[in-house]
Every structure is written in structure tokens, then in C-alpha cells.
């Protein structure tokens, strides 16, 4: 479902082989919570999706773990920014800003974290809309 839906959108997208169940389980274990259902389903079809020029529309399961762990444990970040624990980063905007889902809630909304002012701004009602709106230019950061 996800590959077909994303491939139908405008722009260049590159899909990877599916993420293994052990990789998804590692995400849940390391992060301390399961991945949201839509993100896990997408990763089961393609372990990350790249856009034009290699932009990370959706990171791989491994990168999701490493980026979130780094943001949550970096002492420099802790001194500069509000806590990242409620956020689950899954993609970047290519300018330092990161896209996130809410990790502890069953709310499907997507937010963008601005690395310059630490704001967390709603950008889409779901992962599917995030992909559509990002690829069609409706989301700009």
C-alpha cells in the first residue's frame, strides 16, 4: 500500500528493501516504545524512502534509532532545547529541521522541529498527508 501510494505522488522517490521484524523490534526496544503503526507498516514495505537528491523522506529503522537516541541523550541538546522524549523523529528537511510523530500518544499528526528556535509546529494530520504535502510543496520549512 505505502510504496504504491508514495510512487503515485509527484517527484522522485527511491525505495529500499523492507525492514526486518528484528530491526523494528530493536527500534521499540532501544527507544522504549513501539513505532507508530503507520510508520512501522511503511518500513515493512521499504526501510526508508529517499526523495530527490537523496533527501530522507523517511529514514531507515536504523537511522530512526540512532537519530532519536542522539537527540534524547546529547547533553548539549539538553541544555539548549526542550526534551525530545515526546517526539519520534523520522525524517529531515535537509536544513537541520526534523519531522516527528508523537511517540507516546496514538495521535497520527506530524510536526516539524525547528533547530534554530526549538519550535515544534504541526505540519500534517498523518504520515500519508506528510508525504503527499512534502512532495507537492505544500509543506515548506
XYZ file of C-alpha atoms in Angstrom:
141
model
C 0.000 0.000 0.000
C 2.693 2.530 1.010
C 5.000 2.037 -1.959
C 2.133 2.400 -4.422
C 0.752 5.458 -2.640
C 4.127 7.246 -2.490
C 5.114 6.244 -6.026
C 1.892 7.849 -7.295
C 2.924 11.224 -5.868
C 4.926 13.757 -7.880
C 8.679 13.803 -7.563
C 11.441 11.273 -7.457
C 11.340 8.572 -4.797
C 13.650 5.647 -4.169
C 12.506 2.695 -2.110
C 14.713 0.299 -0.156
C 14.217 -3.348 0.713
C 11.792 -3.877 3.613
C 12.925 -3.551 7.210
C 13.147 -6.833 9.079
C 10.903 -7.544 12.033
C 14.019 -7.791 14.196
C 15.010 -4.280 13.107
C 11.579 -2.933 14.044
C 11.721 -4.768 17.370
C 15.141 -3.217 18.021
C 13.614 0.229 17.405
C 10.946 -0.418 20.019
C 13.453 -1.823 22.496
C 16.056 0.928 22.157
C 13.538 3.777 22.045
C 11.375 2.371 24.822
C 8.161 2.415 22.834
C 6.835 0.817 19.653
C 6.899 2.708 16.404
C 3.556 4.216 15.381
C 1.565 1.709 13.309
C 1.717 3.674 10.027
C 5.471 4.215 10.262
C 6.087 0.546 11.076
C 3.861 -0.519 8.169
C 5.738 1.758 5.784
C 9.118 0.438 6.985
C 7.882 -3.131 6.473
C 7.466 -2.229 2.787
C 10.530 -0.003 2.382
C 13.205 0.553 5.012
C 13.336 4.245 4.269
C 12.294 6.372 1.326
C 14.613 8.802 -0.401
C 13.477 11.795 -2.347
C 15.233 13.880 -4.944
C 18.988 14.330 -4.370
C 18.961 11.636 -1.662
C 16.728 13.605 0.701
C 15.446 11.404 3.514
C 11.665 11.488 3.178
C 11.513 8.590 5.637
C 14.637 7.382 7.428
C 15.558 3.730 7.750
C 14.726 1.966 11.013
C 18.397 2.085 11.943
C 18.634 5.828 11.376
C 15.420 6.438 13.315
C 17.036 4.705 16.289
C 20.373 6.487 16.000
C 18.964 9.989 15.435
C 16.399 9.729 18.226
C 18.897 8.244 20.667
C 21.369 11.032 19.859
C 18.771 13.775 20.327
C 17.482 12.298 23.578
C 20.885 11.730 25.195
C 23.052 14.620 23.961
C 23.917 16.811 26.960
C 24.415 19.840 24.712
C 20.936 19.416 23.295
C 19.523 19.017 26.813
C 20.974 22.418 27.736
C 19.614 24.142 24.619
C 16.269 22.526 23.844
C 13.070 21.264 25.425
C 13.072 17.467 25.938
C 12.805 15.323 22.813
C 11.284 12.283 24.547
C 7.724 13.046 23.342
C 8.940 13.231 19.717
C 9.872 10.423 17.367
C 11.988 11.883 14.587
C 11.652 10.017 11.291
C 12.877 12.420 8.568
C 14.771 15.615 7.980
C 14.011 18.688 5.917
C 17.575 18.991 4.642
C 18.191 22.222 6.565
C 18.635 20.923 10.110
C 14.919 20.771 10.893
C 13.425 17.355 11.666
C 9.992 15.812 11.157
C 8.447 13.913 14.056
C 5.494 11.903 15.187
C 4.415 11.897 18.836
C 5.902 8.822 20.464
C 3.644 8.358 23.471
C 0.278 9.238 22.007
C -1.873 7.475 19.480
C -2.184 10.749 17.621
C -1.119 10.473 13.953
C -0.107 14.128 13.467
C 3.289 15.113 12.063
C 5.279 18.010 13.484
C 8.447 19.757 12.381
C 11.083 20.688 14.940
C 12.951 23.890 14.076
C 16.563 23.537 15.196
C 17.066 27.310 15.367
C 14.279 28.241 17.766
C 13.228 24.830 19.204
C 9.645 25.254 17.991
C 7.533 22.212 17.275
C 4.957 23.035 14.615
C 2.133 20.895 13.266
C 2.543 20.245 9.527
C 0.252 17.319 8.631
C -2.573 15.224 10.098
C -0.914 11.902 9.221
C 2.163 10.250 7.775
C 0.395 9.807 4.430
C -0.502 13.502 4.258
C 3.033 14.460 5.292
C 4.413 12.542 2.303
C 1.816 13.996 -0.055
C 2.185 17.566 1.172
C 6.006 17.446 1.349
C 6.306 16.036 -2.168
C 3.806 18.517 -3.607
C 5.376 21.528 -1.892
C 2.511 22.242 0.475
C 4.901 21.818 3.421
C 7.749 24.288 3.333
C 10.310 24.820 6.055
